[in-house]
Short mmCIF file of C-alpha atoms in Angstrom, two decimals:
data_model
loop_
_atom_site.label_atom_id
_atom_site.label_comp_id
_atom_site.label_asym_id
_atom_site.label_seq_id
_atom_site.Cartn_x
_atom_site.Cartn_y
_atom_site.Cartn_z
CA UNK A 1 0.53 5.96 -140.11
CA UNK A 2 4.06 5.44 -138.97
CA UNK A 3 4.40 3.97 -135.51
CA UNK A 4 7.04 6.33 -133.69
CA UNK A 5 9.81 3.93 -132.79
CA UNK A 6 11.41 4.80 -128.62
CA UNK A 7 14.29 3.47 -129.83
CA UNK A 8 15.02 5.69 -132.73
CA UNK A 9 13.52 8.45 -130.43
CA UNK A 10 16.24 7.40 -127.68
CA UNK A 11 19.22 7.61 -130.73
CA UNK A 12 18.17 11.42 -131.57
CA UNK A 13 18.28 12.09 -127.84
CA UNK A 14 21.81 10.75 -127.20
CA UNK A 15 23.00 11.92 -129.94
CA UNK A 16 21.80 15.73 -128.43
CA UNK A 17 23.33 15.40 -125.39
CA UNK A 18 26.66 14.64 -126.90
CA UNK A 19 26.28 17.88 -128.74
CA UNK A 20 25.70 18.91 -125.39
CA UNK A 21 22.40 20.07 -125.91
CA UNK A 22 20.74 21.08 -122.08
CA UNK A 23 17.42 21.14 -123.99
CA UNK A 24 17.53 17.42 -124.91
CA UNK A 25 18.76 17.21 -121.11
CA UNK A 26 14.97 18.37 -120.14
CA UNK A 27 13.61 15.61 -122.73
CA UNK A 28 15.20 13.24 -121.40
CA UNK A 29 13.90 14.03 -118.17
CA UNK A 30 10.92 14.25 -119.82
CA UNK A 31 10.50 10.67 -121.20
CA UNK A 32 11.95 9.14 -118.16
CA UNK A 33 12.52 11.75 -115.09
CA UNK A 34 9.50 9.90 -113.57
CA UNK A 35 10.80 6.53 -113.83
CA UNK A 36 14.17 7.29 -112.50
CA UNK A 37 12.50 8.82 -109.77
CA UNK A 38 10.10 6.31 -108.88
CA UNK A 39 13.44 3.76 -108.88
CA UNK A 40 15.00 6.59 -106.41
CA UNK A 41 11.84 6.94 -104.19
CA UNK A 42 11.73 3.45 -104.02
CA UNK A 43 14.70 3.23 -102.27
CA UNK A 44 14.82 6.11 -100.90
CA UNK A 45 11.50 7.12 -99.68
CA UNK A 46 12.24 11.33 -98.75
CA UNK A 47 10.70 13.16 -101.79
CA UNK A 48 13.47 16.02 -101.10
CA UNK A 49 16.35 13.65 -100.99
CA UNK A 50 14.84 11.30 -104.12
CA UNK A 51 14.83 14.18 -105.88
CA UNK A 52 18.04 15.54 -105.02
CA UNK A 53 19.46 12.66 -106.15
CA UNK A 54 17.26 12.18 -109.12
CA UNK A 55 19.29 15.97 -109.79
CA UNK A 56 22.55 14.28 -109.30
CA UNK A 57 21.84 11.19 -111.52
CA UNK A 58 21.07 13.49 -114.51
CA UNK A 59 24.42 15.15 -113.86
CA UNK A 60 26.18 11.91 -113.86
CA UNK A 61 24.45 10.60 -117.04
CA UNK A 62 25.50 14.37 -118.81
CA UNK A 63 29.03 13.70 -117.55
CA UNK A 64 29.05 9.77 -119.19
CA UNK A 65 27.10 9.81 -122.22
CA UNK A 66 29.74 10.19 -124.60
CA UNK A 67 30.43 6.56 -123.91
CA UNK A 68 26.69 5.87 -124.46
CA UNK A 69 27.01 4.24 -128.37
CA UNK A 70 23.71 5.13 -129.53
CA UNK A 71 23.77 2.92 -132.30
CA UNK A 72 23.59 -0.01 -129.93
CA UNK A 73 22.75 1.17 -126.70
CA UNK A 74 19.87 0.64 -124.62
CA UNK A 75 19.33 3.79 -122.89
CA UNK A 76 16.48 3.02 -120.59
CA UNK A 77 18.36 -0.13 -118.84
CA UNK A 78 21.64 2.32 -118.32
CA UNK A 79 19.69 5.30 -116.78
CA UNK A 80 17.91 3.26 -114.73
CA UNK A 81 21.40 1.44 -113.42
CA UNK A 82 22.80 5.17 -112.62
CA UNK A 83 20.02 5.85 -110.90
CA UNK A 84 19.58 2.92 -108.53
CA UNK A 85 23.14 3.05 -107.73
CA UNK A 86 22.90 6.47 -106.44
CA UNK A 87 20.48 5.67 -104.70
CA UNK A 88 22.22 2.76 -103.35
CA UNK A 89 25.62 4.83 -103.00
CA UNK A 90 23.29 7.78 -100.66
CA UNK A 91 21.97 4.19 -98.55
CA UNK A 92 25.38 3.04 -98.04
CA UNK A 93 26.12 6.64 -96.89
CA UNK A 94 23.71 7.42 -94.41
CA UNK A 95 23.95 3.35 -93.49
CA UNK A 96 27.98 4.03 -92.70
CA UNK A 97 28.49 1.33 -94.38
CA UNK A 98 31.73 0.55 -96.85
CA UNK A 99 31.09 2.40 -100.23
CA UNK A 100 34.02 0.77 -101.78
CA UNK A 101 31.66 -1.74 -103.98
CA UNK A 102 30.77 1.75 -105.82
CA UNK A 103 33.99 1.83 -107.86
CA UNK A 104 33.54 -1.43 -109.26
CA UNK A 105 29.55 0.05 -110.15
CA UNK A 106 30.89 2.97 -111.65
CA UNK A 107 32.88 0.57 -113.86
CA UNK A 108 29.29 -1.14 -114.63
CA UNK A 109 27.87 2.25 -114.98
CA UNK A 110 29.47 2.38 -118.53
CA UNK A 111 27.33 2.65 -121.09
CA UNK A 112 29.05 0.16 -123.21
CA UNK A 113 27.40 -2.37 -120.57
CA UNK A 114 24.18 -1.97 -121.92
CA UNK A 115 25.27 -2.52 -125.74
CA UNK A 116 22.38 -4.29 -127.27
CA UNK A 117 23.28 -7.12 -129.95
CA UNK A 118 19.64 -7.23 -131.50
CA UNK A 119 18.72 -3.71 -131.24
CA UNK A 120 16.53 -4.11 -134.31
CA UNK A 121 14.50 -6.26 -131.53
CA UNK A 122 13.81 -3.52 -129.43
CA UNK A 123 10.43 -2.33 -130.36
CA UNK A 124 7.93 -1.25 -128.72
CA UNK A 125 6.01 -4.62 -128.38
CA UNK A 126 9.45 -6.11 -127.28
CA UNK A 127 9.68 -3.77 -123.98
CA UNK A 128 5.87 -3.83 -123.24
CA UNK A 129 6.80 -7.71 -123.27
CA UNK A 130 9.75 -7.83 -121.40
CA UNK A 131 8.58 -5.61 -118.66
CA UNK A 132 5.44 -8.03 -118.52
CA UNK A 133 7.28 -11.24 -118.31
CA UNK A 134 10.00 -9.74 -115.44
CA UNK A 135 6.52 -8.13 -113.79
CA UNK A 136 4.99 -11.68 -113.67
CA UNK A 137 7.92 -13.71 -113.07
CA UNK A 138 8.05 -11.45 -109.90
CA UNK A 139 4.58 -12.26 -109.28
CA UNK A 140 5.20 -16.12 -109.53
CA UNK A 141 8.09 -15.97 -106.68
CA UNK A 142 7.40 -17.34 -102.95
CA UNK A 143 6.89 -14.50 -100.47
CA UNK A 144 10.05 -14.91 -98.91
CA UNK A 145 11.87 -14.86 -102.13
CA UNK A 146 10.24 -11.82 -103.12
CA UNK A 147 11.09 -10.01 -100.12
CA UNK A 148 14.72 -10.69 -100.33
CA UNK A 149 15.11 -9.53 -104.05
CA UNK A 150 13.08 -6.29 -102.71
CA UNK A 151 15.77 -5.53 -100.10
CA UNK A 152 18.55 -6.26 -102.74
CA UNK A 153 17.20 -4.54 -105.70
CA UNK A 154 15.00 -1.82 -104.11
CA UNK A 155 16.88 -0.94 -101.25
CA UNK A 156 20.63 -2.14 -102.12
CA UNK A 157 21.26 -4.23 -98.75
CA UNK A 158 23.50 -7.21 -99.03
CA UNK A 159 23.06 -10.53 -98.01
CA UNK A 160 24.36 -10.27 -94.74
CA UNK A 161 22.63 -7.53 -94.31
CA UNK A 162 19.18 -9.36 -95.38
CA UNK A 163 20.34 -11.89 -92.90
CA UNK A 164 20.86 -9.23 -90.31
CA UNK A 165 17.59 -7.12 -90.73
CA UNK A 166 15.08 -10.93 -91.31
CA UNK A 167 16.97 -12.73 -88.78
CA UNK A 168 17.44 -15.20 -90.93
CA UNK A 169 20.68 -17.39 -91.20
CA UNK A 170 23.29 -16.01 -94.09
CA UNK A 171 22.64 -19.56 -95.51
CA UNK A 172 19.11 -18.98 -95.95
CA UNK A 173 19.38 -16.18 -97.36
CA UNK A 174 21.53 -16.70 -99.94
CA UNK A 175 19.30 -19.52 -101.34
CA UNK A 176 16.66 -17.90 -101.29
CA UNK A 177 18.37 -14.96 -103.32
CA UNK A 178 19.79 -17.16 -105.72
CA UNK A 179 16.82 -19.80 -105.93
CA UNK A 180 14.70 -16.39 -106.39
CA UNK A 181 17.19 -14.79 -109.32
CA UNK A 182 17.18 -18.21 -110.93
CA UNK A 183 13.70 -17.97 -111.21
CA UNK A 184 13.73 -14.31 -112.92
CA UNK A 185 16.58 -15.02 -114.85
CA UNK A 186 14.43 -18.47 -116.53
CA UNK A 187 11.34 -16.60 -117.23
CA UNK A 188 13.28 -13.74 -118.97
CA UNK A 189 15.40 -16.26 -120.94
CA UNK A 190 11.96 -17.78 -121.71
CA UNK A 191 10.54 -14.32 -123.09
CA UNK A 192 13.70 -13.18 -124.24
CA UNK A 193 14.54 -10.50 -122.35
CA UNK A 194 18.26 -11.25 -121.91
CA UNK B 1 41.81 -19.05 -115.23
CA UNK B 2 39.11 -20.42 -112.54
CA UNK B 3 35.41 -21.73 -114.14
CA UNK B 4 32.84 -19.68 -114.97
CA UNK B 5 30.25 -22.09 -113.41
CA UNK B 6 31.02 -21.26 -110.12
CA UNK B 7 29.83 -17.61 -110.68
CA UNK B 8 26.77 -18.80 -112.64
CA UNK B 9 24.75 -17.63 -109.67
CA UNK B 10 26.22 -14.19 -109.03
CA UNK B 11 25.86 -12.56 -111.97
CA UNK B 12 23.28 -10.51 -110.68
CA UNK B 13 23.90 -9.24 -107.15
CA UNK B 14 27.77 -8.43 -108.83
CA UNK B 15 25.83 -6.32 -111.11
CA UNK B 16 24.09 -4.88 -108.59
CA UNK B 17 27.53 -4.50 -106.04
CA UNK B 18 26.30 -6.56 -103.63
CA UNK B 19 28.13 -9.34 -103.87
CA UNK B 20 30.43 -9.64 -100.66
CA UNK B 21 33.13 -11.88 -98.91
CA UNK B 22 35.55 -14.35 -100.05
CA UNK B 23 32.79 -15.04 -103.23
CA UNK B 24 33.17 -11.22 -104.81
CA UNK B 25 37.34 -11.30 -104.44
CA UNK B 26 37.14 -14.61 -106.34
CA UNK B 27 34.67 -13.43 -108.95
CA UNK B 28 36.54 -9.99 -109.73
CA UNK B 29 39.95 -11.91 -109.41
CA UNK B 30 38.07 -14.15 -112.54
CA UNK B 31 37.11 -11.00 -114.47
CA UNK B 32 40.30 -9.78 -113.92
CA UNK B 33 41.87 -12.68 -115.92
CA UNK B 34 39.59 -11.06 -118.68
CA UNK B 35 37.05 -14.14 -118.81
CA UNK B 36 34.62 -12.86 -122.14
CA UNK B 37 31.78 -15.20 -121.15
CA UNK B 38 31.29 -14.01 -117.54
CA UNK B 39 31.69 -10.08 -118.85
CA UNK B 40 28.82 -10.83 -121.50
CA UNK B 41 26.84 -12.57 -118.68
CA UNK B 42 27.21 -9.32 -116.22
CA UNK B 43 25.61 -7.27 -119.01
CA UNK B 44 22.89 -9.50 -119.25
CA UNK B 45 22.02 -9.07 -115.79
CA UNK B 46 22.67 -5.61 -116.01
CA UNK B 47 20.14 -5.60 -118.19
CA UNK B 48 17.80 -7.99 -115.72
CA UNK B 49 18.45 -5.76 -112.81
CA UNK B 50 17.20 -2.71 -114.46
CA UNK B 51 14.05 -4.38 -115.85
CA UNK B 52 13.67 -5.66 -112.36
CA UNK B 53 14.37 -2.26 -110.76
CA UNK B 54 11.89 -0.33 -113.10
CA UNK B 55 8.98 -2.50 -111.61
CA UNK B 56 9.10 0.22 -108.64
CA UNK B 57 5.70 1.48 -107.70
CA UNK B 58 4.92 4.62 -109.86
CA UNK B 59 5.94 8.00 -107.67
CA UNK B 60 5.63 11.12 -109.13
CA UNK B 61 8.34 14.03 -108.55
CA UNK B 62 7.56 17.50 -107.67
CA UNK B 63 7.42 20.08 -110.59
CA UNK B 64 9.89 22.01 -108.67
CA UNK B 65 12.47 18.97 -109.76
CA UNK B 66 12.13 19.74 -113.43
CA UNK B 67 12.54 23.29 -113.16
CA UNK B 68 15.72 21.85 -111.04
CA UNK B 69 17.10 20.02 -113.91
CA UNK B 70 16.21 22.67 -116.52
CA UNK B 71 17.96 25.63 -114.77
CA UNK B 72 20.97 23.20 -114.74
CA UNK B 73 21.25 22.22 -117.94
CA UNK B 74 19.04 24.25 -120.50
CA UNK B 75 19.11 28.09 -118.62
CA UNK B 76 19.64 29.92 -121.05
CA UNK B 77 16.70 30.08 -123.34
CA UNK B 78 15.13 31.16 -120.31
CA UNK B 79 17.96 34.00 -120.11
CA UNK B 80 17.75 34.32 -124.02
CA UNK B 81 13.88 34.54 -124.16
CA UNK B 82 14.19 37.89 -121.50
CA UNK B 83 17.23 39.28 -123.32
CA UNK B 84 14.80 38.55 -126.88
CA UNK B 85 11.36 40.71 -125.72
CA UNK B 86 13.65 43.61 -124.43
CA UNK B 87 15.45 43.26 -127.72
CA UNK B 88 11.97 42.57 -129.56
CA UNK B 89 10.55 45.77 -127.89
CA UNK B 90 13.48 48.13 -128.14
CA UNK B 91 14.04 47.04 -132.32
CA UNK B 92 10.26 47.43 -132.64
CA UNK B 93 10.62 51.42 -131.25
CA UNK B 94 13.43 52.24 -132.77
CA UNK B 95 12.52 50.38 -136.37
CA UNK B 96 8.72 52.86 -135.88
CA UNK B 97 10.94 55.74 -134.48
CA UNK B 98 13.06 55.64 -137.52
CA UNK B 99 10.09 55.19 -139.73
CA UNK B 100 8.58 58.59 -138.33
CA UNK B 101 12.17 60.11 -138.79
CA UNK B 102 12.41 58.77 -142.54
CA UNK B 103 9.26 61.06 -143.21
CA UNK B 104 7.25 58.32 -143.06
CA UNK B 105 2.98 58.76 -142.25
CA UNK B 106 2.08 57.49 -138.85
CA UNK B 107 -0.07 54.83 -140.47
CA UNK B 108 3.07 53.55 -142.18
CA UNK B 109 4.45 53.38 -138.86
CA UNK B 110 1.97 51.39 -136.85
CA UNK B 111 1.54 49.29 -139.54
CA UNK B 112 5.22 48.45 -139.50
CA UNK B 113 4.99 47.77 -135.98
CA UNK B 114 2.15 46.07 -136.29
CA UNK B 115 3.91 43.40 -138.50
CA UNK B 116 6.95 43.35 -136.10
CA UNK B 117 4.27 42.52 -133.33
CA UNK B 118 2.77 39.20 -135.28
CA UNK B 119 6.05 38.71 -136.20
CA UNK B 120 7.00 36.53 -132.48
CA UNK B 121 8.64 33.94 -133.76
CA UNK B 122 12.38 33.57 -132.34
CA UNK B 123 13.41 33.91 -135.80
CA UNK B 124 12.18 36.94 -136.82
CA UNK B 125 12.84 37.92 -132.76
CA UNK B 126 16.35 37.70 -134.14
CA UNK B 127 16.09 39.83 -137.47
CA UNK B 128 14.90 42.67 -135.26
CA UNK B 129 17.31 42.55 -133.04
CA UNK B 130 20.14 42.71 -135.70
CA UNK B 131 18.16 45.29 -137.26
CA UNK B 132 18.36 47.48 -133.73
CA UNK B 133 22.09 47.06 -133.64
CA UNK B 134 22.50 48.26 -136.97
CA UNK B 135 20.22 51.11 -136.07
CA UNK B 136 22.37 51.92 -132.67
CA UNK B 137 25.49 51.48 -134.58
CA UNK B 138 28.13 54.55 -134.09
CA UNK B 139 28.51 56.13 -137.35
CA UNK B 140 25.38 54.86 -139.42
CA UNK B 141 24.93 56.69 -142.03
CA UNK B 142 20.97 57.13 -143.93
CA UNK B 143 20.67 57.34 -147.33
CA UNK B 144 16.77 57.69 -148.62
CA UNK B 145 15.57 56.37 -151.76
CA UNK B 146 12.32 56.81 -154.41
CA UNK B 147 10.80 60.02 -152.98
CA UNK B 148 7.90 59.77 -154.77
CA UNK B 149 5.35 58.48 -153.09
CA UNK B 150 3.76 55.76 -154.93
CA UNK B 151 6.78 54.12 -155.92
CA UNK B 152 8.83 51.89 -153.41
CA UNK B 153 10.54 54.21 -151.34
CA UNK B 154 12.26 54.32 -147.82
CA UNK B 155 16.03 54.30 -146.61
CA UNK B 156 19.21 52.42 -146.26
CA UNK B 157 20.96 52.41 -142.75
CA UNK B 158 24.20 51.66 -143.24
CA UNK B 159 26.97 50.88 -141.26
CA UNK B 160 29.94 48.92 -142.54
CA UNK B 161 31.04 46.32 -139.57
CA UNK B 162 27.30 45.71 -138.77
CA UNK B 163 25.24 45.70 -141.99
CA UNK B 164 22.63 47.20 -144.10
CA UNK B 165 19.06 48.08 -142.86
CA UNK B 166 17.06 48.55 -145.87
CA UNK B 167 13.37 49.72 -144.41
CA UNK B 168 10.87 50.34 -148.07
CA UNK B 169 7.33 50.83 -148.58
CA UNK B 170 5.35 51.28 -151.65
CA UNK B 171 6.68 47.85 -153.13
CA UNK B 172 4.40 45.83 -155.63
CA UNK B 173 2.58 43.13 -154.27
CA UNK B 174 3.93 39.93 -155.48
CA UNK B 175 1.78 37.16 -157.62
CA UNK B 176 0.73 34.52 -155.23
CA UNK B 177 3.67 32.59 -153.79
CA UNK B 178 6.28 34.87 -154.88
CA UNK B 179 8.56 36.16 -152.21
CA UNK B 180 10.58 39.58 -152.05
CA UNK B 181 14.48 39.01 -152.34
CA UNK B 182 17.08 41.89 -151.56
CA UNK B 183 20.17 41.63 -153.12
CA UNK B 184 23.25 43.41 -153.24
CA UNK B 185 24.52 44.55 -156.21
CA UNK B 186 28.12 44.98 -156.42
CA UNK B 187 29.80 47.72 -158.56
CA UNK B 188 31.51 44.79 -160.55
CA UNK B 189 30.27 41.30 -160.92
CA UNK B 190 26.39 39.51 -160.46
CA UNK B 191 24.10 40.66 -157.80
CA UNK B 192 24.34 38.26 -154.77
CA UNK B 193 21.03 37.42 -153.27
CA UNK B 194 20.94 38.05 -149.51
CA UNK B 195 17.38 36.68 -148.02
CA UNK B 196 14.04 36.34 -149.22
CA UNK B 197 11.41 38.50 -147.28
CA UNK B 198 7.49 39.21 -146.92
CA UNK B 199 5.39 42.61 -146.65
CA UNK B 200 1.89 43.47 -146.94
CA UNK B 201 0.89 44.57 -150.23
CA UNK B 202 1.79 48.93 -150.07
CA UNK B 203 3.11 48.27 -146.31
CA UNK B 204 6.67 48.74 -145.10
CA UNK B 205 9.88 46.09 -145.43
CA UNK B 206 12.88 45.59 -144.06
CA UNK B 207 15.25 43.72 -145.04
CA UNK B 208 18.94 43.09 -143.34
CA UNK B 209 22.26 42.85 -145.23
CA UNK B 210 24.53 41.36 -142.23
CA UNK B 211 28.41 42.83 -141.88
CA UNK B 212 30.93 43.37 -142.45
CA UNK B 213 31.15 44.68 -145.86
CA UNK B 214 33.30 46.51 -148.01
CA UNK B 215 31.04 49.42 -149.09
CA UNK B 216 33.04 50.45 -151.65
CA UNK B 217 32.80 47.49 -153.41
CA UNK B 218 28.41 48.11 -153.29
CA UNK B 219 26.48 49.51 -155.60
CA UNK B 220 23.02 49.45 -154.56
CA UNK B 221 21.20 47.51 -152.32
CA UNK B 222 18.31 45.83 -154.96
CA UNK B 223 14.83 43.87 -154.36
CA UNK B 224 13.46 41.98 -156.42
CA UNK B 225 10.77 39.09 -156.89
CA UNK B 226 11.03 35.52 -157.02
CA UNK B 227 8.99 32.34 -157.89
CA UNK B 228 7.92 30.00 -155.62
CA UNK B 229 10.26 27.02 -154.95
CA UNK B 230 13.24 28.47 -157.34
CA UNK B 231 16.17 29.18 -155.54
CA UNK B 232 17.29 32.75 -155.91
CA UNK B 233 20.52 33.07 -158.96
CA UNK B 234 19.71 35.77 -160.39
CA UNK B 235 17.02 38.55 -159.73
CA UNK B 236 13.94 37.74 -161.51
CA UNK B 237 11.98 40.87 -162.00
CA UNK B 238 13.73 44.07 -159.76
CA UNK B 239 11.31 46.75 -158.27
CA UNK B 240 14.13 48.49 -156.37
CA UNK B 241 17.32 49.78 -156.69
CA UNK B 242 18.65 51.42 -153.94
CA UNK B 243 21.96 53.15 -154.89
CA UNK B 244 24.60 53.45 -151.31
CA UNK B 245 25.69 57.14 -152.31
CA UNK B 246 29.08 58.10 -151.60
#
């Protein structure tokens, strides 16, 4: 029995949308409505407001994925980039803080970012393994570091804003971002997830 | 152009926007300059940051949110499927009414709109829908065929910017696996097959020869039946010939 490849799945489904089909819009949400939402709620805990802006996401990605090349794209890493930075953008909003950084992510927003050079790797074993290794490479970090890359990657704040809300010295802070990203960024290399 | 290894660290929280101060205006000041290595490297942390960002803990969204996104991007088979049962209920009425009208028994009738009933699928939602506008058509004109009886007999509704309703009963049932074709038959040249069809064996047909034509280039409006799995060329064994009248 053939094993139903996501990526091959995710090809058909791009390739809808750019035929701007609003069906394959409600597959999409579909197959990953509930992870862009738990990425939204995470940040954002309001379940009207997450899902408001889980709404506006899914207008954003309609209004970008012709630039999405399907042929070596990996969708799942994009949608979930629009999505946290909407969520991020709302933060920044309601935190009156600058937006400004959002026009350089909208740049990053491009699908083209996500182009994938071995997409004949991405299988279904390769994601299960990839999200396992970042999972326990998260696991493995100190306390402290963990907490910092939750505040930067769950809930968008800076580092001076980390600084601000730990009372912790900007120095401090920094290292333990970076010492903390080094860490993820080794045991992906190690698995092979970038 | 400044070094990369400076940045080494910042791939990441760039990706993410978050990079602030003197360090992002030196790093975007670098990209700028169109450094290849560091633009590769920000896509590999794109990458990182959404594997990182998908760890969230598992939340589930109201339903309300996906009837949200599908009245914004997919309303209209919703509109389409209300527009289809009016159109499935009024074709089904007028297709019996017309029956009764044609002479037809009222067994003949229900039976027809019996199989328009079972017949739900969006396709076949369609047919009768095209067949109702052929029937509401100004200036259709009815020509009945095969009086007798117990030989395939009904009527052609025919208008010429809509189409051709043919509506029979009485045909032969078909060997196993054959299918009914109509055809039109032209008054010069080879019949041209129009769509293969199904009926119950001595139950009523219908059949739909889309617009716009050029009556006076049509004969007769012709069924015949076909093999299995052999596209239609040319008619294989005719039970009907319809003629259009003048």
């Amino acid at each position: 029995m053939p094993v139903e490849h996501p990526f091959e799945e995710d090809r058909e489904l791009i390739k809808r949308l750019k035929s701007r089909d609003g069906q394959a819009m409600l597959a999409l949400y579909d197959k990953y409505g509930g992870l862009l939402y738990s990425v939204i709620f995470r940040a954002v805990p309001d379940r009207a407001t997450a899902e408001d802006l889980v709404q506006e996401t899914f207008l954003r990605i309609w209004n970008r994925v012709h630039t999405f090349e399907e042929e070596k794209g990996r969708l799942q890493g994009w949608l979930v980039t629009v999505a946290r930075n909407r969520a991020f953008d709302y933060l920044r909003s309601v935190r009156n803080l600058p937006i400004q950084a959002s026009a350089r992510l909208e740049d990053l927003e491009q699908a083209g970012c996500f182009a994938n050079k071995e997409a004949s790797r991405d299988n279904p074993a390769d994601k299960i393994a990839k999200t396992a290794a970042v999972r326990q490479a998260l696991k493995g970090l100190s306390q402290e570091q963990r907490q910092v890359i939750e505040l930067t990657h769950f809930e968008g704040m800076t580092q001076t804003e980390i600084s601000e809300k730990l009372n912790k010295p900007l120095g401090t802070v920094k290292s333990l971002v970076r010492s903390a990203l080094k860490n993820l960024r080794a045991a992906a290399r190690e698995e092979g997830v970038v | 152009m400044t070094d990369c290894g400076q940045f080494s660290e910042d791939y990441e929280l760039y990706a993410l926007g978050l990079l602030e101060g003197p360090e992002k205006v030196a790093f975007d000041e670098h990209l700028a300059a169109g450094c290849e290595n560091c633009a590769s490297q920000i896509n590999a942390a794109l990458e990182l940051n959404a594997l990182i960002s998908s760890q969230a803990p598992q939340a589930a969204p109201s339903a309300l949110l996906r009837q949200r996104i599908s009245q914004t991007f997919a309303p209209a088979p919703a509109v389409r499927r209300v527009a289809k049962r009016w159109m499935f209920a009024l074709a089904v009425a007028a297709v019996v009414v017309v029956a009764l009208a044609a002479g037809w028994s009222y067994e003949h009738a229900a039976r027809l709109r019996e199989n328009a009933v079972a017949q739900t699928n969006s396709a076949e939602l369609a047919r009768l829908g095209n067949a109702f506008r052929i029937l509401q058509a100004p200036g259709v004109k009815q020509v009945t065929f095969g009086p007798q009886p117990a030989a395939p007999h009904g009527s052609l509704f025919i208008q010429d910017r809509v189409g051709i309703l043919l509506i029979a009963a009485g045909l032969p049932a078909p060997p196993p696996g054959w299918r009914y074709e109509s055809w039109i038959v032209p008054k010069n040249g080879a019949p041209k097959p129009i769509e293969p069809f199904q009926a119950d064996p001595d139950g009523p047909a219908m059949s739909l020869i889309p617009g716009p034509l050029t009556l006076a280039d049509i004969k007769a409006i012709a069924v015949s039946v076909e093999p299995p799995n052999v596209p239609a060329t040319t008619p294989t064994k005719v039970i009907l010939a319809a003629p259009l009248g003048d």
